[in-house]
């Protein structure tokens, strides 16, 4: 019997392999003592056998094998090159353990297969990263390969996964555990609004701030498959991998994307903080980490395809006055792109709109002290485009396919296509001072194909190598391509096409389980939201954007004097606070009022924080309930300041202390009783600063 363990300060992962079988995770949870005897642990882990069962329980291994009578979904399904189904049975070959790393290799000599699982644990972020590789002596057809399989906790009643839609990303779904499986498979070929690849398993009684919780994220942009299965014997397994059957050709090597897994002993926030930190500190590669996140202005909802140089200059001037530091020219600048029916892939500046190229606009933007960003949608092509007319074979899918936003996807597995895109994009980046690309992807694929995702990654990687100072925003009709795979090569996500602050408040709250402020774009939209028709007050719109990487997207010419003043002030607040908020932990608060969606952004070291308490609806009860804070030092005193107390309306008639000035309270009080905020209208936000005294 062989056992291995990986530890960080708060969790231990133990794997064991007996009789040379594939290893299984025999323990994952709070840290075990160093002296724990792993061999005893292995025997203690074995479950009994009774009537109506096999004479021993097949192991729930890191890649369950059908050949070992495993009563659930196997971790690997494949066929030989000639199509014959293969039934692998692996045998231990070797283990290599380094600092915080473990690699296990198993061989199936009869079928010429090698399976390797790699685990690492990050002592600072508490993230476990697991990845599986399959090698074959002769080309094989892969149907399904799971990243190393984890056990699901038994003291968990529900699983939470993530669904969504255009303008409504990051909706959390709760499903009770029951015998059988919850199977999610994304066959759209991109991460998708509907399928963010994440899973949260709270143990019984866990909340945002308390209890045990486990969480997973699969870092891949081509569509994933998740199996959360309760076996007939009660054990539970979690599998994540690429969607099934997305490898279109036989090959001798396949690998999964990294599976990120974390255990938390302080609620779902423990998982959220691990994901936020790991993504920001280990995955995203900012070209200049010291550069503060610039306030964005994006012109999409101001002008759409109607580009006119004088108008854009005017808008840019106004945006800069409000506090913008980067101007992003969105769709409509190339080819004859007057609407969304044409010109995608004709990546040359439209001389009708820009007779002297982009240089005059860029010079104007630079003159205002802003940097310049440009929109592309590289992987797409309109049938009505010069490039489609020249290379119809570059597009994926048949002539009779259903178009998406009037467009087809380009075949990113084709080197000629990638070269063409590299050359066209490089030609623009080489000649213009552009420090940012908004990289869009507005349709699903006609059929999912892993080669497409690998091709997209290769193009982005090549561009990044050639233009290392250019940041990239991942957008796909809003949040259709958000995952740690794309974020290892990009720097910001466009969370949603909804600039409706109420919808955003909800989405940002849920997305914070996985995404830090530093990468989550959030813009102040038009007074009357273009995607919901809702009219929202500028204060609410501004503060919701200030929760994340702030920007504007409305036409600044629509702003009244009062709106201009509010927006300028909130933007100045954001700039004054963004440095510490960049690496603050976003902690979702357990709000006793269902109408209040609240979070606490806690600075590294804990000396300061800001609470954003958004009122998403009218409360059921008449008076505000206290909002409990989290992760403070119980014995410390904090100066609490309701910084936008001036927003209290006439129906807030009483005199809660926070309305008249800062107060000082202990961490114990704030965490156990909570703050009573003034009464407020729905669609408003209280902003509370806390400072360690
Ligand atoms: C979809 C994006 O999500 C929008 O922000 C905008 O860039 C449009 N595409 C442009 O076509």
PDB file of N, CA, C and O and ligand atoms in Angstrom, residues 166 298 300 305 330-331 337 340 375 377 405 438 440 442 475-478 494 496-497 553, ligand 1:
ATOM      1  N   UNK A 166     -27.704  35.401 -21.314  1.00  0.00           N
ATOM      2  CA  UNK A 166     -27.252  36.720 -21.742  1.00  0.00           C
ATOM      3  C   UNK A 166     -27.915  37.760 -20.819  1.00  0.00           C
ATOM      4  O   UNK A 166     -29.119  37.691 -20.551  1.00  0.00           O
ATOM      5  N   UNK A 298     -16.047  52.893 -22.248  1.00  0.00           N
ATOM      6  CA  UNK A 298     -16.324  52.098 -23.438  1.00  0.00           C
ATOM      7  C   UNK A 298     -17.506  52.732 -24.171  1.00  0.00           C
ATOM      8  O   UNK A 298     -18.539  53.015 -23.565  1.00  0.00           O
ATOM      9  N   UNK A 300     -19.568  51.630 -26.495  1.00  0.00           N
ATOM     10  CA  UNK A 300     -20.560  50.797 -27.183  1.00  0.00           C
ATOM     11  C   UNK A 300     -21.984  51.331 -27.018  1.00  0.00           C
ATOM     12  O   UNK A 300     -22.677  51.594 -27.981  1.00  0.00           O
ATOM     13  N   UNK A 305     -22.830  51.389 -33.723  1.00  0.00           N
ATOM     14  CA  UNK A 305     -22.016  51.344 -34.954  1.00  0.00           C
ATOM     15  C   UNK A 305     -21.860  52.725 -35.596  1.00  0.00           C
ATOM     16  O   UNK A 305     -21.229  52.868 -36.630  1.00  0.00           O
ATOM     17  N   UNK A 330     -15.231  50.505 -29.347  1.00  0.00           N
ATOM     18  CA  UNK A 330     -15.884  49.206 -29.506  1.00  0.00           C
ATOM     19  C   UNK A 330     -16.183  48.935 -30.977  1.00  0.00           C
ATOM     20  O   UNK A 330     -15.659  49.605 -31.885  1.00  0.00           O
ATOM     21  N   UNK A 331     -17.020  47.963 -31.201  1.00  0.00           N
ATOM     22  CA  UNK A 331     -17.383  47.483 -32.531  1.00  0.00           C
ATOM     23  C   UNK A 331     -17.766  48.644 -33.470  1.00  0.00           C
ATOM     24  O   UNK A 331     -18.375  49.626 -33.036  1.00  0.00           O
ATOM     25  N   UNK A 337     -18.570  48.064 -41.447  1.00  0.00           N
ATOM     26  CA  UNK A 337     -19.333  47.542 -40.314  1.00  0.00           C
ATOM     27  C   UNK A 337     -20.331  48.592 -39.808  1.00  0.00           C
ATOM     28  O   UNK A 337     -20.117  49.249 -38.779  1.00  0.00           O
ATOM     29  N   UNK A 340     -24.582  44.745 -37.451  1.00  0.00           N
ATOM     30  CA  UNK A 340     -23.943  43.463 -37.125  1.00  0.00           C
ATOM     31  C   UNK A 340     -24.165  42.394 -38.196  1.00  0.00           C
ATOM     32  O   UNK A 340     -24.038  41.205 -37.925  1.00  0.00           O
ATOM     33  N   UNK A 375     -11.674  47.180 -29.923  1.00  0.00           N
ATOM     34  CA  UNK A 375     -12.482  45.953 -29.960  1.00  0.00           C
ATOM     35  C   UNK A 375     -12.124  45.094 -31.166  1.00  0.00           C
ATOM     36  O   UNK A 375     -11.954  45.598 -32.275  1.00  0.00           O
ATOM     37  N   UNK A 377     -13.198  40.943 -32.720  1.00  0.00           N
ATOM     38  CA  UNK A 377     -13.861  39.653 -32.500  1.00  0.00           C
ATOM     39  C   UNK A 377     -13.179  38.646 -33.416  1.00  0.00           C
ATOM     40  O   UNK A 377     -13.734  38.203 -34.430  1.00  0.00           O
ATOM     41  N   UNK A 405     -25.891  35.820 -34.527  1.00  0.00           N
ATOM     42  CA  UNK A 405     -25.649  37.246 -34.770  1.00  0.00           C
ATOM     43  C   UNK A 405     -25.115  37.456 -36.193  1.00  0.00           C
ATOM     44  O   UNK A 405     -24.151  38.180 -36.407  1.00  0.00           O
ATOM     45  N   UNK A 438     -10.352  44.618 -26.441  1.00  0.00           N
ATOM     46  CA  UNK A 438     -11.565  43.956 -25.971  1.00  0.00           C
ATOM     47  C   UNK A 438     -11.838  42.839 -26.963  1.00  0.00           C
ATOM     48  O   UNK A 438     -12.121  43.099 -28.135  1.00  0.00           O
ATOM     49  N   UNK A 440     -13.896  39.863 -28.248  1.00  0.00           N
ATOM     50  CA  UNK A 440     -15.281  39.390 -28.164  1.00  0.00           C
ATOM     51  C   UNK A 440     -15.438  38.013 -28.819  1.00  0.00           C
ATOM     52  O   UNK A 440     -14.550  37.559 -29.580  1.00  0.00           O
ATOM     53  N   UNK A 442     -19.063  36.271 -30.086  1.00  0.00           N
ATOM     54  CA  UNK A 442     -20.506  36.449 -29.932  1.00  0.00           C
ATOM     55  C   UNK A 442     -21.399  35.326 -30.417  1.00  0.00           C
ATOM     56  O   UNK A 442     -22.591  35.543 -30.583  1.00  0.00           O
ATOM     57  N   UNK A 475     -14.516  38.894 -23.540  1.00  0.00           N
ATOM     58  CA  UNK A 475     -15.936  39.212 -23.629  1.00  0.00           C
ATOM     59  C   UNK A 475     -16.553  38.199 -24.584  1.00  0.00           C
ATOM     60  O   UNK A 475     -15.902  37.760 -25.536  1.00  0.00           O
ATOM     61  N   UNK A 476     -17.758  37.790 -24.352  1.00  0.00           N
ATOM     62  CA  UNK A 476     -18.467  36.933 -25.297  1.00  0.00           C
ATOM     63  C   UNK A 476     -19.946  37.253 -25.102  1.00  0.00           C
ATOM     64  O   UNK A 476     -20.602  36.640 -24.263  1.00  0.00           O
ATOM     65  N   UNK A 477     -20.420  38.265 -25.819  1.00  0.00           N
ATOM     66  CA  UNK A 477     -21.765  38.808 -25.547  1.00  0.00           C
ATOM     67  C   UNK A 477     -21.900  39.035 -24.040  1.00  0.00           C
ATOM     68  O   UNK A 477     -22.869  38.598 -23.408  1.00  0.00           O
ATOM     69  N   UNK A 478     -20.936  39.673 -23.457  1.00  0.00           N
ATOM     70  CA  UNK A 478     -20.882  39.790 -21.994  1.00  0.00           C
ATOM     71  C   UNK A 478     -20.077  38.627 -21.442  1.00  0.00           C
ATOM     72  O   UNK A 478     -18.980  38.339 -21.903  1.00  0.00           O
ATOM     73  N   UNK A 494     -15.615  40.874 -19.218  1.00  0.00           N
ATOM     74  CA  UNK A 494     -16.825  41.674 -19.323  1.00  0.00           C
ATOM     75  C   UNK A 494     -17.936  40.781 -18.776  1.00  0.00           C
ATOM     76  O   UNK A 494     -18.402  39.869 -19.445  1.00  0.00           O
ATOM     77  N   UNK A 496     -20.964  40.936 -18.042  1.00  0.00           N
ATOM     78  CA  UNK A 496     -22.308  40.835 -18.617  1.00  0.00           C
ATOM     79  C   UNK A 496     -22.540  42.007 -19.551  1.00  0.00           C
ATOM     80  O   UNK A 496     -22.000  43.093 -19.331  1.00  0.00           O
ATOM     81  N   UNK A 497     -23.377  41.802 -20.548  1.00  0.00           N
ATOM     82  CA  UNK A 497     -23.815  42.931 -21.373  1.00  0.00           C
ATOM     83  C   UNK A 497     -24.843  43.771 -20.640  1.00  0.00           C
ATOM     84  O   UNK A 497     -25.269  44.805 -21.155  1.00  0.00           O
ATOM     85  N   UNK A 553     -20.104  53.519 -19.553  1.00  0.00           N
ATOM     86  CA  UNK A 553     -20.472  53.098 -20.908  1.00  0.00           C
ATOM     87  C   UNK A 553     -21.651  53.902 -21.455  1.00  0.00           C
ATOM     88  O   UNK A 553     -22.114  53.674 -22.558  1.00  0.00           O
TER      89      UNK A 553
HETATM   90  C1  LIG B   1     -21.061  42.111 -27.512  1.00  0.00           C
HETATM   91  C2  LIG B   1     -20.373  42.719 -26.338  1.00  0.00           C
HETATM   92  O1  LIG B   1     -20.689  42.034 -25.191  1.00  0.00           O
HETATM   93  C3  LIG B   1     -20.716  44.194 -26.258  1.00  0.00           C
HETATM   94  O2  LIG B   1     -20.146  44.756 -25.114  1.00  0.00           O
HETATM   95  C4  LIG B   1     -20.204  44.858 -27.501  1.00  0.00           C
HETATM   96  O3  LIG B   1     -18.808  44.801 -27.536  1.00  0.00           O
HETATM   97  C5  LIG B   1     -20.804  44.195 -28.712  1.00  0.00           C
HETATM   98  N1  LIG B   1     -20.614  42.775 -28.713  1.00  0.00           N
HETATM   99  C6  LIG B   1     -20.228  44.763 -29.971  1.00  0.00           C
HETATM  100  O4  LIG B   1     -20.699  44.128 -31.076  1.00  0.00           O
END
